[in-house]
CSV table of C-alpha atoms in Angstrom, one decimal:
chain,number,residue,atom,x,y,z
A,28,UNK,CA,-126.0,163.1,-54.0
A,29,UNK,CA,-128.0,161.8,-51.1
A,30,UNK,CA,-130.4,160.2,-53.1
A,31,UNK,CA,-127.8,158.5,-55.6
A,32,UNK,CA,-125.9,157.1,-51.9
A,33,UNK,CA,-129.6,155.8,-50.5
A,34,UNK,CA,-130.0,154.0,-54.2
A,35,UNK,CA,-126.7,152.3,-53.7
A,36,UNK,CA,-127.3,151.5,-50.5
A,37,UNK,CA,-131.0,150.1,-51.0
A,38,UNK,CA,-129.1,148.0,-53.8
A,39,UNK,CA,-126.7,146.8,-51.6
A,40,UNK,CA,-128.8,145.8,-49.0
A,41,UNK,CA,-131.0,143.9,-52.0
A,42,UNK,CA,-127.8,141.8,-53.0
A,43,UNK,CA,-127.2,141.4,-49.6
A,44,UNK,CA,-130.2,140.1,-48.7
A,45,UNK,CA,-130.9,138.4,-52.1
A,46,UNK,CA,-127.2,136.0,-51.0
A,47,UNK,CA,-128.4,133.8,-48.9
A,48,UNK,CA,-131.3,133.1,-51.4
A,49,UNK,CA,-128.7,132.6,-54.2
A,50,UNK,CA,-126.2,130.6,-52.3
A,51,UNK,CA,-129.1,128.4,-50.7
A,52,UNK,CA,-130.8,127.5,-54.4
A,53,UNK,CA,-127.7,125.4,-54.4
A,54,UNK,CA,-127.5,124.2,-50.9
A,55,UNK,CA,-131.0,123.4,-50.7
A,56,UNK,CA,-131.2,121.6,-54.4
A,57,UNK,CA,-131.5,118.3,-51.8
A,58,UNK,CA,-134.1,117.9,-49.0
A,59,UNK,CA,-132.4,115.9,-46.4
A,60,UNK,CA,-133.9,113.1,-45.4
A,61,UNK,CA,-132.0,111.9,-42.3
A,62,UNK,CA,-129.1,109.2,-41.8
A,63,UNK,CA,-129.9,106.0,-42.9
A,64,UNK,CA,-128.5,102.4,-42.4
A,65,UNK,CA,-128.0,99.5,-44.6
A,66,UNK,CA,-126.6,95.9,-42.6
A,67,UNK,CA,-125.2,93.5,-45.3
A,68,UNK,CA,-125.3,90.2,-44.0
A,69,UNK,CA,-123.4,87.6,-45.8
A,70,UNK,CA,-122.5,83.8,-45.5
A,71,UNK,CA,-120.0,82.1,-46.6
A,72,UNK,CA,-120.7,78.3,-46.9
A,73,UNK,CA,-117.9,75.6,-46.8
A,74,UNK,CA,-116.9,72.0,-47.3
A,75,UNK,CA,-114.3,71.4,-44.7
A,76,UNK,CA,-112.0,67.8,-44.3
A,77,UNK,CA,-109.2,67.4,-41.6
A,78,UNK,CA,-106.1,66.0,-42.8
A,79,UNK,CA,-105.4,62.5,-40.6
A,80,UNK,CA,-101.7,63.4,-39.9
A,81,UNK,CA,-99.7,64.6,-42.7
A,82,UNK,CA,-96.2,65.6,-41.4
A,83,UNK,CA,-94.9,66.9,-44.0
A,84,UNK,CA,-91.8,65.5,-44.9
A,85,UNK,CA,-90.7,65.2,-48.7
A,86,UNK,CA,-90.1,68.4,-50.4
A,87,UNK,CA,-89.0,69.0,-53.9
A,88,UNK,CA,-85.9,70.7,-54.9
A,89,UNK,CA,-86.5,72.4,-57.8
A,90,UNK,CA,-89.2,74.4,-59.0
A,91,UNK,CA,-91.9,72.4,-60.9
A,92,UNK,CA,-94.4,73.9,-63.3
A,93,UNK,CA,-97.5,71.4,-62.6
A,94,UNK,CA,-100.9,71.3,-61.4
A,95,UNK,CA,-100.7,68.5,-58.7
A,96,UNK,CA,-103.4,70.2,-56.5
A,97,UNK,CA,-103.6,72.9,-54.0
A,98,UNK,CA,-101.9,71.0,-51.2
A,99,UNK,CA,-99.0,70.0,-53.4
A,100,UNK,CA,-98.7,73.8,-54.4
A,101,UNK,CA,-98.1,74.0,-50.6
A,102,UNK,CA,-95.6,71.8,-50.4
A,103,UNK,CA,-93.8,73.4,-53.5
A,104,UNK,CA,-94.6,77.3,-51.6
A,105,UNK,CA,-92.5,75.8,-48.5
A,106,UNK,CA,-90.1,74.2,-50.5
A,107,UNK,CA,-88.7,77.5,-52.0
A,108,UNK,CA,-88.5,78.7,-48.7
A,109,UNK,CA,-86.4,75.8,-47.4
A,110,UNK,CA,-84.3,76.0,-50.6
A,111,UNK,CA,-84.5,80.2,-50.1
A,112,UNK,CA,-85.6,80.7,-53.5
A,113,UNK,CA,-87.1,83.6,-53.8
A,114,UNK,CA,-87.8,83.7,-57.3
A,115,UNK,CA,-89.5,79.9,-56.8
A,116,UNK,CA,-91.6,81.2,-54.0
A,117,UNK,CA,-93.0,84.2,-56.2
A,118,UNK,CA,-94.3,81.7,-58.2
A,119,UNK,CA,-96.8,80.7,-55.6
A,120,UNK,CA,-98.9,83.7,-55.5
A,121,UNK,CA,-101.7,85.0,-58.3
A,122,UNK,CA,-100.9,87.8,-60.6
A,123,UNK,CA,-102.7,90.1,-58.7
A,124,UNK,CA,-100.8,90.2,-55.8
A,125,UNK,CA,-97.2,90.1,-58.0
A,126,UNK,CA,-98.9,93.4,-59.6
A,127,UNK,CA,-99.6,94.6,-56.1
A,128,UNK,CA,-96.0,93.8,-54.6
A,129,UNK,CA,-94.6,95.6,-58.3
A,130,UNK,CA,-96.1,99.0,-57.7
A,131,UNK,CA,-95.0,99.1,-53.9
A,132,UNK,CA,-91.6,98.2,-55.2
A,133,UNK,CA,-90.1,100.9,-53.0
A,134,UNK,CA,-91.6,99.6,-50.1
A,135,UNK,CA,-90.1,95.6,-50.9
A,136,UNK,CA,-93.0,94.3,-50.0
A,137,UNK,CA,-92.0,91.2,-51.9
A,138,UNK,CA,-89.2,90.6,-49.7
A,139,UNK,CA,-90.9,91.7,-46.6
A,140,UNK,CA,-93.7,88.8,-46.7
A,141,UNK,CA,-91.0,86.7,-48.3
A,142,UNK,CA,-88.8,87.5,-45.1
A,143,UNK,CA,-92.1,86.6,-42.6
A,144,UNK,CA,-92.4,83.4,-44.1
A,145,UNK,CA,-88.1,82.2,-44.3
A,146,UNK,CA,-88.7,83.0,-40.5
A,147,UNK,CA,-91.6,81.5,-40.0
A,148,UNK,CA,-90.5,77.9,-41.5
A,149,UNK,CA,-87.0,77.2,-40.9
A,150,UNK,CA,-85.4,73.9,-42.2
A,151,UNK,CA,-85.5,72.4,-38.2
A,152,UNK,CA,-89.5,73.4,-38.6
A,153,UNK,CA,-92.4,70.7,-38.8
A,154,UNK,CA,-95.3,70.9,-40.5
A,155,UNK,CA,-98.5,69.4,-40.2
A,156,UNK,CA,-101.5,69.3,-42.9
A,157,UNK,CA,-104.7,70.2,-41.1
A,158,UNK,CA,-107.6,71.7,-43.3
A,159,UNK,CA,-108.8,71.3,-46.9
A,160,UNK,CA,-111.4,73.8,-46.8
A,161,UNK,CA,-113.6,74.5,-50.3
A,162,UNK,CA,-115.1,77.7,-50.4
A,163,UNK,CA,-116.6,79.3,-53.4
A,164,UNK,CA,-113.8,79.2,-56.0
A,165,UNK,CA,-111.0,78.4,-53.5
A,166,UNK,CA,-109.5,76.1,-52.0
A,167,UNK,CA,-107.9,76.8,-48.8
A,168,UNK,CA,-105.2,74.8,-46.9
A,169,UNK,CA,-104.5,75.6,-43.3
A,170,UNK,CA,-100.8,74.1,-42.1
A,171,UNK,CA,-99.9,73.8,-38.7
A,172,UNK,CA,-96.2,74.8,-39.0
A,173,UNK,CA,-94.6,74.9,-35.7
A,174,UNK,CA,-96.9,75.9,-32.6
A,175,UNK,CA,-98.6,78.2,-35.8
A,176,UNK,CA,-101.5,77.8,-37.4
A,177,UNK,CA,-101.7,79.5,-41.1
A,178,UNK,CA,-104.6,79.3,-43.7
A,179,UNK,CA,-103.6,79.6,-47.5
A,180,UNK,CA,-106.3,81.0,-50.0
A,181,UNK,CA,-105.5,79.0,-53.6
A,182,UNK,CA,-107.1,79.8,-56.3
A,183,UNK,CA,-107.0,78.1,-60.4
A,184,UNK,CA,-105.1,80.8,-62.6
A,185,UNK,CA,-104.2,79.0,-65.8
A,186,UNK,CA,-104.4,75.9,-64.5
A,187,UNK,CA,-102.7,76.5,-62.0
A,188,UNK,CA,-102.3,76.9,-58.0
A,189,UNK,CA,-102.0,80.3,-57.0
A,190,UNK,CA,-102.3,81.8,-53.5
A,191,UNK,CA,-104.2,85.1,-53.1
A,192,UNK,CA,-103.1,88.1,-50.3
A,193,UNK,CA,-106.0,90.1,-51.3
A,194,UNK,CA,-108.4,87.0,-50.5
A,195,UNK,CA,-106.2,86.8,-46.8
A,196,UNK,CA,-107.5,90.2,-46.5
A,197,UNK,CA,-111.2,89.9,-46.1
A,198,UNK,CA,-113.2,89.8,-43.2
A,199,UNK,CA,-114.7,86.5,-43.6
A,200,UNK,CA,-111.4,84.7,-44.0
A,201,UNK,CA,-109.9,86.6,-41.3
A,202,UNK,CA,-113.3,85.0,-38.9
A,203,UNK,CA,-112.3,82.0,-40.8
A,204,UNK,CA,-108.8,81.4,-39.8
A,205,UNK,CA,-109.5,82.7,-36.4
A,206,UNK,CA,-112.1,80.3,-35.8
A,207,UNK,CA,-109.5,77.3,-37.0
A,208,UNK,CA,-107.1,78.4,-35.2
A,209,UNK,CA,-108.9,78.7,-31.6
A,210,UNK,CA,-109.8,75.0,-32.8
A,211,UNK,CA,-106.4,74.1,-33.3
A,212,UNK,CA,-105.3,75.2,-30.0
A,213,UNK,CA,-107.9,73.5,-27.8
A,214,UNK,CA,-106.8,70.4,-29.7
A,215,UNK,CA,-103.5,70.6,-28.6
A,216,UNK,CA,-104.6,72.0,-25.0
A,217,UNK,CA,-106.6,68.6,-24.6
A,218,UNK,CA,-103.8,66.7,-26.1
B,25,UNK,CA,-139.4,38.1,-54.8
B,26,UNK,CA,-137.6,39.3,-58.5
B,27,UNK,CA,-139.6,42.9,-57.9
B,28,UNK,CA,-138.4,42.7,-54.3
B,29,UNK,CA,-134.1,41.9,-55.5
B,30,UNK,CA,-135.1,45.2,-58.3
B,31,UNK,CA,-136.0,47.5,-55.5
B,32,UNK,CA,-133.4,46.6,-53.8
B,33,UNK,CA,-130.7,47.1,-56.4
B,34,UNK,CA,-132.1,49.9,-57.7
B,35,UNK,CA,-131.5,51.6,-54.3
B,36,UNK,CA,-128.3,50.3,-53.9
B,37,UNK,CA,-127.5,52.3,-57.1
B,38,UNK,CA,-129.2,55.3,-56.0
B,39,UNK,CA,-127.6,55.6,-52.4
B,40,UNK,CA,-124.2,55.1,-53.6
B,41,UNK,CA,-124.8,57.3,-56.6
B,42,UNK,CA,-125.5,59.9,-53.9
B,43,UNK,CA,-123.0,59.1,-51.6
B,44,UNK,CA,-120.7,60.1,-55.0
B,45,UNK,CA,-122.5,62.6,-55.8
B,46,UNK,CA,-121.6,64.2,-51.9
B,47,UNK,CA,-117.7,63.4,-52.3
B,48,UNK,CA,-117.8,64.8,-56.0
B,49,UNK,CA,-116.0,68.3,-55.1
B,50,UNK,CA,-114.3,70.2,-58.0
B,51,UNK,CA,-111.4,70.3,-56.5
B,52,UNK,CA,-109.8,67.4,-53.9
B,53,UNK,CA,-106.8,67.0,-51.3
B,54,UNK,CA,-103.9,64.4,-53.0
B,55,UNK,CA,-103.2,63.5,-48.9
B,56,UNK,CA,-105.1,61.4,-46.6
B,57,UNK,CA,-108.2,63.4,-44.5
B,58,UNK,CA,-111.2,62.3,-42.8
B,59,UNK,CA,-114.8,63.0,-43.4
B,60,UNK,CA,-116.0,66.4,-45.8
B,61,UNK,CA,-118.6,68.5,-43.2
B,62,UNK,CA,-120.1,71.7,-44.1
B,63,UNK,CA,-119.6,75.2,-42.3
B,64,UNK,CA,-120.5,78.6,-42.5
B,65,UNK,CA,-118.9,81.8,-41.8
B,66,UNK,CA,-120.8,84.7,-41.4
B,67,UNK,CA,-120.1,88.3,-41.6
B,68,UNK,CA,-122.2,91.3,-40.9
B,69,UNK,CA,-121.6,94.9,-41.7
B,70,UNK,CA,-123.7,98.0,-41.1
B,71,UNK,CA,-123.1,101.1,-43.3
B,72,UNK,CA,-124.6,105.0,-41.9
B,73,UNK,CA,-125.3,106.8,-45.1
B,74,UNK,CA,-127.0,110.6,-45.7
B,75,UNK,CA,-129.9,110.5,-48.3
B,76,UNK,CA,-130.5,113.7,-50.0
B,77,UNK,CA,-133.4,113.5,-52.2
B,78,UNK,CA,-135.2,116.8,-54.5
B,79,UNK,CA,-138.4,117.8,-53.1
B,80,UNK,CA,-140.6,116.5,-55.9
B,81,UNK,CA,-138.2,113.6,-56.8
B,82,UNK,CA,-136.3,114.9,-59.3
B,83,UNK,CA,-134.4,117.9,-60.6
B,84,UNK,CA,-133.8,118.5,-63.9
B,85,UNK,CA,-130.1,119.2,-64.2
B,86,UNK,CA,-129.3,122.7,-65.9
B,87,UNK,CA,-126.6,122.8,-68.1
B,88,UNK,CA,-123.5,125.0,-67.7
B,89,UNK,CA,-120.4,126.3,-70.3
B,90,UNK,CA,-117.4,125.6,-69.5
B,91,UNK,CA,-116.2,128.8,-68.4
B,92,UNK,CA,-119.2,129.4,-66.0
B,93,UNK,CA,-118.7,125.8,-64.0
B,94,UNK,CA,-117.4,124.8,-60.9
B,95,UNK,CA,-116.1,121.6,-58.8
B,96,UNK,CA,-116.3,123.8,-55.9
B,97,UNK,CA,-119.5,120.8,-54.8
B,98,UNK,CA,-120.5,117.8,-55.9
B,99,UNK,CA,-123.5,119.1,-57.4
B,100,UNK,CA,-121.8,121.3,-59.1
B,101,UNK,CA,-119.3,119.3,-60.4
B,102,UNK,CA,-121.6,117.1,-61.4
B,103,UNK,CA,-123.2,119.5,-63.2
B,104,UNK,CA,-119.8,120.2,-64.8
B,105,UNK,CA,-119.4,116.6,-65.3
B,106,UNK,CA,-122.7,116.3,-67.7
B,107,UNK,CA,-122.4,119.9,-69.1
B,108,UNK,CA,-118.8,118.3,-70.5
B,109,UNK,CA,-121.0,115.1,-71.9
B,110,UNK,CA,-123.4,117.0,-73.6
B,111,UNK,CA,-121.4,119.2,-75.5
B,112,UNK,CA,-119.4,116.6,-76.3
B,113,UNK,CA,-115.9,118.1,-75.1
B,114,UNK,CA,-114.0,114.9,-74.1
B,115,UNK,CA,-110.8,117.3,-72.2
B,116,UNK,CA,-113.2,118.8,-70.0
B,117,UNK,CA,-114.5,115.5,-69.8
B,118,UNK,CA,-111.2,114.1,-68.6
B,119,UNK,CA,-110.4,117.1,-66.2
B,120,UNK,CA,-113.4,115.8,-64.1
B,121,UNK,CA,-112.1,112.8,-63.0
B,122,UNK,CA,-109.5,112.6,-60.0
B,123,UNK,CA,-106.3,111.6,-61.5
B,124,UNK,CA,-105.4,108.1,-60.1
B,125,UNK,CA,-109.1,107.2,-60.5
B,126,UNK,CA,-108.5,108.8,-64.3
B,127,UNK,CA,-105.6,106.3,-65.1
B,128,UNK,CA,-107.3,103.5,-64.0
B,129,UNK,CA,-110.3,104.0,-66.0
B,130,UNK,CA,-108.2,104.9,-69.5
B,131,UNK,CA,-106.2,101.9,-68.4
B,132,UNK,CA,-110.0,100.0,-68.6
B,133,UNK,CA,-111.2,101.7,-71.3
B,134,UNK,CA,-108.0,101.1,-73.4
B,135,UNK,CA,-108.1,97.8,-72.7
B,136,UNK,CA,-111.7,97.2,-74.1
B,137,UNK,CA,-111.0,99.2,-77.3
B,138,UNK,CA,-113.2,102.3,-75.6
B,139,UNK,CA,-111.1,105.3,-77.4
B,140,UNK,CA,-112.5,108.8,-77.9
B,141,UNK,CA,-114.3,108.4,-80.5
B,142,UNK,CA,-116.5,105.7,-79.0
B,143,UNK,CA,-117.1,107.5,-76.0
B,144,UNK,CA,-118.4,111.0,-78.5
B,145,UNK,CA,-120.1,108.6,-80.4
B,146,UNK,CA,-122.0,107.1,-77.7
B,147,UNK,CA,-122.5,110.7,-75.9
B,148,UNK,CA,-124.0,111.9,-79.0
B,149,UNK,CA,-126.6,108.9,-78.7
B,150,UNK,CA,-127.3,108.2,-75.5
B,151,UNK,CA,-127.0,112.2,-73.7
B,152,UNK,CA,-126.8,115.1,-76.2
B,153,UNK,CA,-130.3,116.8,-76.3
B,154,UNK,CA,-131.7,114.3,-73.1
B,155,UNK,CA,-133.3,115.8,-70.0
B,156,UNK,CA,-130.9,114.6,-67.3
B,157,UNK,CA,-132.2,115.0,-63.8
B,158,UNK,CA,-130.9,114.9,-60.0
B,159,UNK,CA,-132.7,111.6,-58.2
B,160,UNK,CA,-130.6,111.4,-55.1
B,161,UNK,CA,-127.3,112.0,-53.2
B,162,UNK,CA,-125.7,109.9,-51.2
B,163,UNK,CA,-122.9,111.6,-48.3
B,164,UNK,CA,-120.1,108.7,-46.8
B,165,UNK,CA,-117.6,110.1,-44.9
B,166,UNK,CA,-114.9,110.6,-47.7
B,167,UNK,CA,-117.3,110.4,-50.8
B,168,UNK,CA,-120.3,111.9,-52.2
B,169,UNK,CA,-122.9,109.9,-54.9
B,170,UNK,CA,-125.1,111.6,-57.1
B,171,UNK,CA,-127.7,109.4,-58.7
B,172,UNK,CA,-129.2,111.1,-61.9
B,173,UNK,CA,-131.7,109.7,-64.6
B,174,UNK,CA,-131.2,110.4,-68.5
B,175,UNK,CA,-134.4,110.6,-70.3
B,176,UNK,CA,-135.2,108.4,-73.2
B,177,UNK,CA,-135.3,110.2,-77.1
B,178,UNK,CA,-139.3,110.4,-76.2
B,179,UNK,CA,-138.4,112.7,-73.0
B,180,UNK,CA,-139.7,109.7,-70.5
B,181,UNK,CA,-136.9,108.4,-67.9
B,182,UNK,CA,-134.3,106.2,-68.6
B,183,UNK,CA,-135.2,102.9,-67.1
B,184,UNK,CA,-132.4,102.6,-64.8
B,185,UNK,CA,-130.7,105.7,-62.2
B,186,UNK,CA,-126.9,105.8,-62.5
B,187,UNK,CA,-124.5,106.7,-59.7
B,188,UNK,CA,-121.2,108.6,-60.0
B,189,UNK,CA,-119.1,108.9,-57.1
B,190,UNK,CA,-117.2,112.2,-56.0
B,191,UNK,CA,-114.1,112.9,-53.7
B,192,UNK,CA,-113.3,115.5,-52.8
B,193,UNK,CA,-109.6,116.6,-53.7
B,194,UNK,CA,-107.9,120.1,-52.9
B,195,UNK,CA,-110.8,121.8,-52.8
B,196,UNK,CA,-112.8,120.1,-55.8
B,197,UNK,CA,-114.4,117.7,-55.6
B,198,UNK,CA,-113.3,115.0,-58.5
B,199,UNK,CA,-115.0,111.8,-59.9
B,200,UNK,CA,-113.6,109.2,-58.3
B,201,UNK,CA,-113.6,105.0,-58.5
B,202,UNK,CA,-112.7,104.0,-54.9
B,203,UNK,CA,-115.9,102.8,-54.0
B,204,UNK,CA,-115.6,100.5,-56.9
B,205,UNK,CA,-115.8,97.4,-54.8
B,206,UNK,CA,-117.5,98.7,-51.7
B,207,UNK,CA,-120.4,96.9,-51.4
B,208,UNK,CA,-122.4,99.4,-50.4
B,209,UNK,CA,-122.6,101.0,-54.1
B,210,UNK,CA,-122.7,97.8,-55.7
B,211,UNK,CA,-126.1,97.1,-54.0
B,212,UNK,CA,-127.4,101.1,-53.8
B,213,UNK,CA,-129.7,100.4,-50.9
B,214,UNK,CA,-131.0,104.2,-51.5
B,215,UNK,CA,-132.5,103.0,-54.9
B,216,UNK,CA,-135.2,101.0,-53.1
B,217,UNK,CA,-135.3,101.9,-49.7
B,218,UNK,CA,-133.6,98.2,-48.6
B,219,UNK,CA,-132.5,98.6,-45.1
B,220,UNK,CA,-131.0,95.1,-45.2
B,221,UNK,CA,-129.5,92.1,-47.4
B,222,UNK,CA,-129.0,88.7,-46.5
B,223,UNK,CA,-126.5,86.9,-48.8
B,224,UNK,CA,-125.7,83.0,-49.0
B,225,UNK,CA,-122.6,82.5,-50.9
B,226,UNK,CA,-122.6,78.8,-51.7
């Protein structure tokens, strides 16, 4: 009886001490070979001309299914709002982002940016053309609207003008519009 | 004199054919603006990463059945992962993916005509019977990448090492496509050692 309890116990201890071993043939599969770092440097180039003061003044009243150029696509983007169309102003933006704004439906997110920008130009607001920036495949147009400067990523979606949220997103544009903006307000500082 | 009049056209056509060619952008404002002048933006971001690596290299991945696997690690469910390939079983296939990542990549596949039976099909030529092997893994904060080799039909490595990316999901860690546009994986700095990458985007 003794003898049969030391086996079991000298088998125990075995698988005990065999665990680790078993366990670590997994763990140990990889050597580590420290933390590493990787810096991604990347610039974006850009053609950049200053409007010469466009107030804008003339909007149209109806939505108009043309490709007149970014800047016109602007005017027809502020026009909706002035007209609170909100099914005029969708048009405006890329597919992308109508997909994006359809699958947080719950969350109106349509409405909510839609809402940002009916407060942001009013029919007693002014607005001013400032940049026509070219950068890689877009065009962007930055409007002074108010004391407020905003930068507008278009890009060509079947021929036509389409603004981009995801683009507004990324870092470089973010750099981007800050830098115009600082610009924008030493202008009027020294003005 | 006529040679000097030549020369002198002939740069007149060349300096306003490159004065065009400057103002000839793809796209142009229809309001009034000054002068075009170039800038630059520039952005720099620095990525910590873990590098795993085998001893000697590589590992050669042993194959599992289904009912001995586990998703309990990435290695493991990797293992899982190419076990499924192999044998050619295109459920346990699917049950390795994490399920938003899962819909998005039927949704891809369905979209380029890449059904079952071209996935079996293209299992049975390109992994059944091939010596897979471990190269590296990769550790993020939320994700784990392991990059494995699959050996040619003469049993020499494939010429490329491909990544799949794991997160890790109640427990199990899942194949997952988040780090689809990170560009971190899109330029795998592991693969050569790169430390750094300067990019001019024109």
């Amino acid at each position: 009886m003794n003898k049969r309890l030391l086996k079991s116990m000298q088998y125990c201890c075995c698988v005990l001490l065999a665990l680790p071993m078993l366990v670590g043939a997994v763990a140990t599969r990889f050597q580590d070979q420290g933390e590493r770092t990787f810096t991604l440097v990347e610039h974006h180039k850009y053609q950049r001309m200053q409007y010469q003061d466009v107030v804008l003044s003339q909007f149209d009243t109806k939505m108009r299914d043309v490709n007149e150029g970014a800047d016109r696509q602007l005017v027809q983007f502020l026009s909706a709002l002035r007209k609170d169309d909100f099914d005029w102003w969708l048009t405006s933006w890329n597919q992308a982002t109508l997909q994006d704004w359809q699958s947080k439906a719950a969350l109106k997110k349509a409405r909510r940016v839609y809402n940002f920008w009916r407060a942001t130009f009013t029919k007693q607001s002014v607005a001013q053309l400032k940049d026509f920036i070219l950068m890689g495949q877009y065009v962007l147009i930055g409007v002074q609207i108010d004391s407020e400067y905003h930068l507008l990523p278009f890009e060509l979606e079947n021929g036509r003008w389409r603004i981009d949220q995801a683009y507004m997103n990324a870092v470089f544009f973010q750099k981007l519009k800050e830098r115009l903006t600082k610009e924008q307000l030493k202008v009027a500082q020294a003005g | 004199m006529r040679a000097c009049v030549c020369l002198t056209y002939l740069w007149t056509i060349l300096l306003s054919f490159s004065l065009m060619a400057e103002n000839n952008f793809w796209a142009t404002p229809t309001f009034a603006v000054g002068e075009a002048s170039e800038g630059v933006i520039s952005v720099e971001q620095v990525y910590h990463y873990q590098l795993f690596e085998p001893k000697k290299g590589y590992e050669k991945v042993r194959l599992v059945q289904r009912k001995y696997s586990s998703m309990a690690s990435a290695e493991e469910a990797f293992i899982s992962r190419m076990s499924a390939i192999a044998s050619l079983d295109y459920q346990w296939w699917l049950d390795t993916w994490e399920i938003d990542s899962k819909h998005l990549a039927l949704e891809y596949f369905a979209s380029k005509g890449l059904n079952q039976s071209y996935w079996l099909d293209t299992w049975k030529k390109q992994f059944v019977g091939r010596k897979i092997t471990f190269k590296q893994k990769i550790v993020l904060p939320q994700h784990i990448i392991i990059v494995y080799n699959v050996a040619g039909a003469n049993g020499k490595p494939g010429p490329i090492d491909l990544p799949v990316v794991f997160s890790q999901q109640q427990q199990q860690w899942l194949v997952s496509l988040d780090l689809r546009r990170e560009p971190l994986l899109r330029y795998s700095p592991w693969v050569n050692g790169e430390d750094r990458k300067v990019i001019v985007y024109e």
